[in-house]
Coordinates of C-alpha atoms in Angstrom, one line a residue:
M1049 CA 222.7 102.3 23.5
S1050 CA 224.6 100.3 20.9
D1051 CA 222.7 97.5 19.2
A1052 CA 219.6 99.1 20.8
L1053 CA 217.2 96.4 19.6
D1054 CA 219.3 93.4 20.4
A1055 CA 217.9 91.4 23.3
T1056 CA 220.6 88.8 23.1
P1057 CA 221.0 86.5 25.1
Y1058 CA 217.3 86.6 26.0
D1059 CA 214.7 84.8 23.9
A1060 CA 211.5 85.7 25.9
L1061 CA 210.0 88.1 28.4
L1062 CA 207.7 86.8 31.1
L1063 CA 205.1 89.2 32.7
L1064 CA 204.7 87.9 36.2
S1065 CA 201.8 89.2 38.3
F1066 CA 199.7 88.5 41.3
G1067 CA 196.5 87.2 39.6
G1068 CA 192.9 87.7 40.6
P1069 CA 189.4 86.1 40.4
E1070 CA 187.4 86.5 37.2
G1071 CA 184.0 85.6 38.6
P1072 CA 182.2 85.1 41.9
D1073 CA 183.0 81.3 41.9
D1074 CA 186.7 82.1 41.7
V1075 CA 186.9 84.4 44.7
V1076 CA 187.3 81.9 47.6
P1077 CA 189.6 79.5 45.7
F1078 CA 191.7 82.5 44.7
L1079 CA 192.0 83.7 48.3
E1080 CA 192.8 80.1 49.3
N1081 CA 195.8 80.3 46.9
V1082 CA 196.9 83.6 48.3
T1083 CA 196.7 82.5 52.0
R1084 CA 197.8 78.9 51.5
G1085 CA 199.6 77.5 54.6
R1086 CA 198.2 80.1 57.0
G1087 CA 195.2 78.1 58.2
I1088 CA 192.6 80.8 57.5
P1089 CA 189.1 79.4 57.7
K1090 CA 186.9 79.5 54.6
E1091 CA 184.3 81.6 56.3
R1092 CA 186.9 84.2 57.0
L1093 CA 188.0 84.1 53.4
K1094 CA 184.3 84.7 52.4
E1095 CA 184.3 87.8 54.5
V1096 CA 187.6 89.1 53.0
G1097 CA 186.1 88.3 49.5
Q1098 CA 183.3 90.9 50.0
H1099 CA 185.6 93.5 48.4
Y1100 CA 185.6 91.4 45.2
F1101 CA 181.9 90.6 45.4
L1102 CA 181.2 94.4 45.3
F1103 CA 182.7 94.3 41.9
G1104 CA 180.9 91.2 40.6
G1105 CA 183.6 88.8 41.9
V1106 CA 186.0 90.1 39.3
S1107 CA 189.4 91.6 40.0
P1108 CA 190.5 94.1 37.3
I1109 CA 194.1 93.0 37.5
N1110 CA 193.8 90.3 34.8
D1111 CA 192.3 92.6 32.2
Q1112 CA 194.9 95.2 33.2
N1113 CA 197.7 92.7 32.5
R1114 CA 196.1 91.8 29.2
A1115 CA 196.2 95.5 28.3
L1116 CA 199.8 95.8 29.4
L1117 CA 200.7 92.8 27.3
D1118 CA 199.1 94.4 24.3
A1119 CA 200.9 97.6 24.9
L1120 CA 204.3 95.8 25.3
R1121 CA 203.8 93.7 22.1
K1122 CA 202.8 96.8 20.2
D1123 CA 205.8 98.8 21.4
F1124 CA 208.2 95.9 20.7
A1125 CA 206.8 95.4 17.2
E1126 CA 206.9 99.1 16.4
H1127 CA 210.6 99.3 17.4
G1128 CA 211.8 96.1 15.8
L1129 CA 212.4 94.2 19.1
D1130 CA 211.8 90.6 18.3
L1131 CA 211.1 89.2 21.8
P1132 CA 208.0 87.1 22.5
I1133 CA 206.1 88.0 25.7
Y1134 CA 204.3 85.5 27.9
W1135 CA 202.2 85.9 31.0
G1136 CA 202.0 84.0 34.3
N1137 CA 200.4 84.6 37.7
R1138 CA 201.3 83.6 41.3
N1139 CA 197.7 83.0 42.4
W1140 CA 195.4 82.5 39.5
A1141 CA 195.3 81.4 35.9
P1142 CA 197.4 81.6 33.8
Y1143 CA 199.5 80.0 36.6
L1144 CA 203.3 80.6 36.6
T1145 CA 204.3 76.9 36.4
D1146 CA 202.0 76.3 33.5
T1147 CA 203.4 79.3 31.6
L1148 CA 207.0 78.3 32.3
R1149 CA 206.2 74.8 31.1
E1150 CA 204.8 76.3 27.9
M1151 CA 207.9 78.5 27.4
V1152 CA 210.1 75.4 27.8
A1153 CA 208.0 73.6 25.2
D1154 CA 208.5 76.5 22.9
G1155 CA 212.2 76.3 23.2
R1156 CA 212.8 79.3 25.4
R1157 CA 216.0 79.0 27.4
R1158 CA 216.9 82.6 28.5
I1159 CA 214.0 84.3 30.1
L1160 CA 213.7 87.8 31.5
V1161 CA 211.0 88.4 34.1
L1162 CA 209.0 91.6 34.5
A1163 CA 207.1 91.6 37.9
T1164 CA 204.2 94.0 38.3
S1165 CA 205.8 95.5 41.4
A1166 CA 208.2 98.4 41.1
Y1167 CA 209.9 98.5 44.5
A1168 CA 212.1 96.4 46.7
S1169 CA 210.3 94.4 49.4
Y1170 CA 209.7 90.8 50.3
S1171 CA 206.2 90.6 48.9
G1172 CA 207.1 92.8 45.9
C1173 CA 210.3 91.0 44.9
R1174 CA 211.6 88.1 46.8
Q1175 CA 208.3 86.3 47.0
Y1176 CA 208.0 86.4 43.3
R1177 CA 211.5 85.0 43.1
E1178 CA 210.5 82.2 45.5
N1179 CA 207.5 81.4 43.3
L1180 CA 209.9 81.2 40.3
A1181 CA 212.1 78.7 42.3
D1182 CA 209.0 76.7 43.2
S1183 CA 208.0 76.5 39.5
L1184 CA 211.5 75.6 38.4
A1185 CA 211.5 72.8 41.0
A1186 CA 208.2 71.5 39.6
L1187 CA 209.6 71.5 36.0
E1188 CA 212.8 69.8 37.2
A1189 CA 210.7 67.1 38.9
E1190 CA 209.0 66.5 35.5
G1191 CA 212.4 66.0 33.9
L1192 CA 212.2 69.2 31.8
E1193 CA 215.2 71.2 30.7
L1194 CA 215.3 74.3 32.9
P1195 CA 215.6 77.7 31.4
K1196 CA 217.9 80.4 32.9
I1197 CA 215.8 83.1 34.4
D1198 CA 216.7 86.7 35.3
K1199 CA 214.5 89.4 36.7
L1200 CA 214.4 93.0 35.5
R1201 CA 215.6 95.6 38.0
H1202 CA 213.3 97.7 40.1
Y1203 CA 211.8 100.4 37.9
F1204 CA 210.3 102.7 40.5
N1205 CA 212.5 105.6 39.4
H1206 CA 212.6 105.0 35.6
P1207 CA 211.3 108.1 33.7
G1208 CA 208.8 106.1 31.8
F1209 CA 207.2 104.9 35.1
L1210 CA 207.3 108.4 36.7
A1211 CA 206.0 110.5 33.8
P1212 CA 202.5 109.0 33.7
M1213 CA 202.2 109.4 37.5
I1214 CA 203.3 113.1 37.3
D1215 CA 200.7 113.7 34.6
G1216 CA 198.1 111.9 36.8
V1217 CA 198.7 114.2 39.8
L1218 CA 198.6 117.3 37.6
A1219 CA 195.3 116.2 36.1
S1220 CA 193.8 115.5 39.5
L1221 CA 194.9 118.9 40.8
A1222 CA 193.4 120.5 37.8
D1223 CA 190.1 118.7 38.4
L1224 CA 189.7 120.1 41.9
P1225 CA 187.6 123.2 42.4
E1226 CA 189.6 126.3 41.7
D1227 CA 189.0 127.7 45.2
V1228 CA 190.7 124.8 46.9
R1229 CA 193.3 123.8 44.3
A1230 CA 196.2 125.8 45.4
G1231 CA 195.9 124.6 49.0
A1232 CA 195.6 120.9 48.2
H1233 CA 197.9 118.4 49.8
I1234 CA 199.2 115.3 48.0
A1235 CA 198.9 112.0 49.8
F1236 CA 201.3 109.5 48.1
T1237 CA 200.0 106.1 48.9
T1238 CA 201.5 102.6 48.8
H1239 CA 200.7 99.2 50.3
S1240 CA 201.4 99.0 54.0
V1241 CA 203.7 96.1 55.0
P1242 CA 204.9 95.0 58.5
T1243 CA 207.6 97.3 59.8
A1244 CA 209.9 94.4 60.2
A1245 CA 209.6 93.5 56.5
A1246 CA 210.1 97.2 55.6
D1247 CA 213.2 97.5 57.7
T1248 CA 214.8 94.5 56.0
S1249 CA 213.8 95.5 52.4
G1250 CA 216.5 95.9 49.8
P1251 CA 220.2 95.0 50.1
V1252 CA 221.7 94.5 53.6
E1253 CA 223.3 98.0 53.5
A1254 CA 219.8 99.6 53.0
H1255 CA 218.3 97.8 56.0
G1256 CA 217.2 100.0 58.9
E1257 CA 214.3 102.4 59.5
G1258 CA 211.9 101.5 56.7
G1259 CA 214.6 100.0 54.5
A1260 CA 214.7 100.4 50.8
Y1261 CA 210.9 100.1 50.6
V1262 CA 210.3 103.4 52.3
E1263 CA 213.4 105.1 50.9
E1264 CA 212.4 104.3 47.3
H1265 CA 208.8 105.6 47.8
L1266 CA 210.0 108.8 49.4
D1267 CA 212.4 109.3 46.4
V1268 CA 209.5 108.8 43.9
A1269 CA 207.3 111.2 45.9
E1270 CA 209.9 113.9 45.9
V1271 CA 210.5 113.6 42.2
I1272 CA 206.7 113.9 41.5
A1273 CA 206.3 116.7 43.9
E1274 CA 209.2 118.6 42.4
A1275 CA 207.8 118.1 38.9
V1276 CA 204.4 119.4 40.1
R1277 CA 206.1 122.5 41.6
E1278 CA 208.0 123.2 38.3
R1279 CA 204.9 122.8 36.1
T1280 CA 202.3 124.6 38.3
G1281 CA 204.4 127.1 40.4
V1282 CA 202.7 125.8 43.5
D1283 CA 204.5 124.0 46.3
H1284 CA 201.9 121.4 47.4
P1285 CA 202.6 119.8 50.8
W1286 CA 202.8 116.0 50.7
R1287 CA 203.3 112.9 52.8
L1288 CA 203.9 109.2 52.1
V1289 CA 201.0 107.3 53.6
Y1290 CA 199.8 103.7 53.5
Q1291 CA 196.8 101.6 52.7
S1292 CA 195.5 98.0 52.4
R1293 CA 196.8 96.7 55.7
S1294 CA 195.8 93.0 56.1
G1295 CA 197.8 91.7 59.1
A1296 CA 197.0 90.9 62.7
P1297 CA 196.4 94.0 64.9
H1298 CA 199.2 93.2 67.3
I1299 CA 201.9 93.3 64.5
P1300 CA 203.3 96.8 63.7
W1301 CA 202.7 97.9 60.1
L1302 CA 203.7 101.0 58.3
E1303 CA 201.5 104.0 59.1
P1304 CA 199.7 106.4 58.8
D1305 CA 196.7 104.8 57.1
I1306 CA 195.2 106.9 54.3
C1307 CA 191.9 107.3 56.1
D1308 CA 193.5 108.4 59.3
H1309 CA 195.6 110.8 57.3
L1310 CA 192.5 112.3 55.6
E1311 CA 191.0 112.9 59.1
E1312 CA 194.2 114.6 60.2
L1313 CA 194.4 116.9 57.2
H1314 CA 190.7 117.8 57.6
G1315 CA 191.2 118.6 61.2
A1316 CA 194.1 120.8 60.3
G1317 CA 192.0 122.8 57.8
V1318 CA 193.5 121.4 54.6
P1319 CA 191.0 122.3 51.8
A1320 CA 191.5 119.3 49.4
V1321 CA 193.7 116.2 48.9
V1322 CA 195.0 114.4 45.8
M1323 CA 195.6 110.7 46.6
A1324 CA 198.4 109.4 44.4
P1325 CA 198.8 105.6 44.4
I1326 CA 202.5 105.5 43.5
G1327 CA 203.0 102.0 45.0
F1328 CA 200.7 100.4 42.4
V1329 CA 201.3 99.7 38.7
S1330 CA 197.6 99.5 37.8
D1331 CA 194.1 100.2 39.1
H1332 CA 193.6 96.8 40.6
M1333 CA 191.4 95.9 43.6
E1334 CA 193.4 97.7 46.3
V1335 CA 193.1 100.9 44.4
L1336 CA 189.5 100.5 43.4
Y1337 CA 188.3 99.5 46.9
D1338 CA 190.8 101.0 49.4
L1339 CA 191.0 104.4 47.7
D1340 CA 188.1 104.8 45.3
T1341 CA 185.6 103.3 47.7
E1342 CA 186.8 103.3 51.3
A1343 CA 189.0 106.4 51.4
T1344 CA 186.7 108.4 49.1
A1345 CA 183.8 107.6 51.4
K1346 CA 185.8 108.8 54.4
A1347 CA 186.5 112.1 52.6
E1348 CA 182.9 112.5 51.7
E1349 CA 182.0 111.9 55.4
L1350 CA 184.5 114.7 56.3
G1351 CA 183.3 117.0 53.6
L1352 CA 186.9 117.0 52.2
P1353 CA 187.3 117.3 48.4
V1354 CA 189.5 114.5 47.1
R1355 CA 190.7 113.2 43.8
R1356 CA 192.6 110.0 43.0
S1357 CA 195.3 110.2 40.4
A1358 CA 195.8 107.5 37.8
T1359 CA 198.2 104.6 38.0
V1360 CA 200.6 103.9 35.1
G1361 CA 198.7 100.9 33.7
D1362 CA 199.3 100.4 30.0
D1363 CA 200.6 103.9 29.3
P1364 CA 202.8 103.8 26.2
R1365 CA 205.6 105.5 28.1
F1366 CA 205.6 102.6 30.6
A1367 CA 205.8 100.1 27.7
A1368 CA 208.7 102.0 26.3
A1369 CA 210.4 101.9 29.7
I1370 CA 210.1 98.1 29.8
R1371 CA 211.7 97.9 26.4
D1372 CA 214.5 100.1 27.7
L1373 CA 215.0 97.9 30.7
V1374 CA 215.1 94.8 28.6
L1375 CA 217.7 96.3 26.3
E1376 CA 219.7 97.5 29.3
R1377 CA 219.8 94.1 31.0
A1378 CA 220.5 92.4 27.7
A1379 CA 223.5 94.7 27.1
A1380 CA 224.8 94.1 30.7
E1381 CA 224.6 90.3 30.2
S1382 CA 226.4 90.5 26.9
G1383 CA 229.1 92.9 27.9
R1384 CA 227.7 95.7 25.8
E1385 CA 227.6 99.3 27.0
A1386 CA 224.4 100.6 28.5
T1387 CA 223.5 103.7 30.4
P1388 CA 220.7 103.0 32.9
C1389 CA 217.8 105.6 33.1
A1390 CA 216.8 106.7 36.5
L1391 CA 215.5 109.9 38.1
G1392 CA 215.8 111.0 41.7
A1393 CA 218.5 110.6 44.2
L1394 CA 218.9 106.8 44.4
G1395 CA 220.1 105.9 40.9
A1396 CA 219.4 102.7 39.0
S1397 CA 218.7 99.6 41.2
H1398 CA 220.8 96.4 41.1
H1399 CA 220.4 93.9 38.3
L1400 CA 220.9 90.9 40.6
C1401 CA 219.3 90.7 44.0
P1402 CA 222.2 90.2 46.5
V1403 CA 222.3 87.7 49.3
G1404 CA 220.3 89.0 52.3
C1405 CA 218.0 91.2 50.1
C1406 CA 214.4 91.3 51.4
P1407 CA 214.8 88.1 53.5
A1408 CA 211.8 85.8 54.3
R1409 CA 210.9 85.0 57.9
A1410 CA 211.6 81.3 57.0
P1411 CA 214.3 80.9 54.4
R1412 CA 213.1 79.4 51.1
P1413 CA 214.9 79.0 47.7
A1414 CA 214.5 82.0 45.4
A1415 CA 215.5 82.1 41.7
A1416 CA 216.9 85.0 39.7
G1417 CA 219.2 86.3 42.5
A1418 CA 222.7 85.9 43.8
D1419 CA 221.5 83.1 46.1
S1420 CA 219.6 81.2 43.4
P1421 CA 219.9 77.4 43.3
Y1422 CA 219.2 77.7 39.6
A1423 CA 222.2 79.8 38.5

């Protein structure tokens, strides 16, 4: 890539994440932020918060974001990329609006956003864009000069995101007892979403059975499974399954659930399973509870050997991938030549979310897309 370390026109990168409580007193207020406007009683939130209380009321996601920030800053510095990195959350401190206010005060006017979600979906992309629009509206109401904000493309199939997950699956297979290793199945897991949301994920032309959300995960699973075949000589059967469902029982969500899938595999005589959480960037609460606690307990009940492979986290290859994506987007914005990196069958994702991409049930302004009111 020409001018490989030139991030012009951007003058800052914003790591945008979900946020999480950092102590027992934070749990219910955090959940109130997450569920604001849904009318969920506080007592119900206390019940939901038991997952957090099992871990001392602390979500690991904030420390994982701090580690990723360190990895990104280290990578940028080592490669001579002079681009300051900030961090803001949707649902807990540091809050997005506060961080954007700080960035404006620091003179940042062209901001790239890295969301800690790799795939196309309403909750994984457009909702973050809606939060950006809300924060920009708040700054506008304060009379502040608004920065121009762009969002990095979906990175689900970038080699630097895939390579750590491939190594994680290989390590988990190697950790299984030798007598069950060759017959192990791989359960690629991601967050379940309502089927209606999945069907309308991605650009309009991708809408349909599962939409871009399912298509992208299947593409990643195939890439990883093929890499495992090449490096082990074993063709491990696999399936895309889901976890962390949180919706009303009468609303259809993507299935099968990981625990149901483990029961099915055990009933079919499968000797072992590797659970590979490809839908998650780091080992946050839904990985630690839904897989390491709940699904692992189900496997122990069944007498089924399982291993859970690592997420990408702050792997240096992921940090390098983000640097590559920043330079790719900067080149595109400046009219410089750039060759996007992508594995699998789908190719590189769009830079600008088109109109109709991952629509909300009730239309709301969303920044950093073709329909942004803050162009």
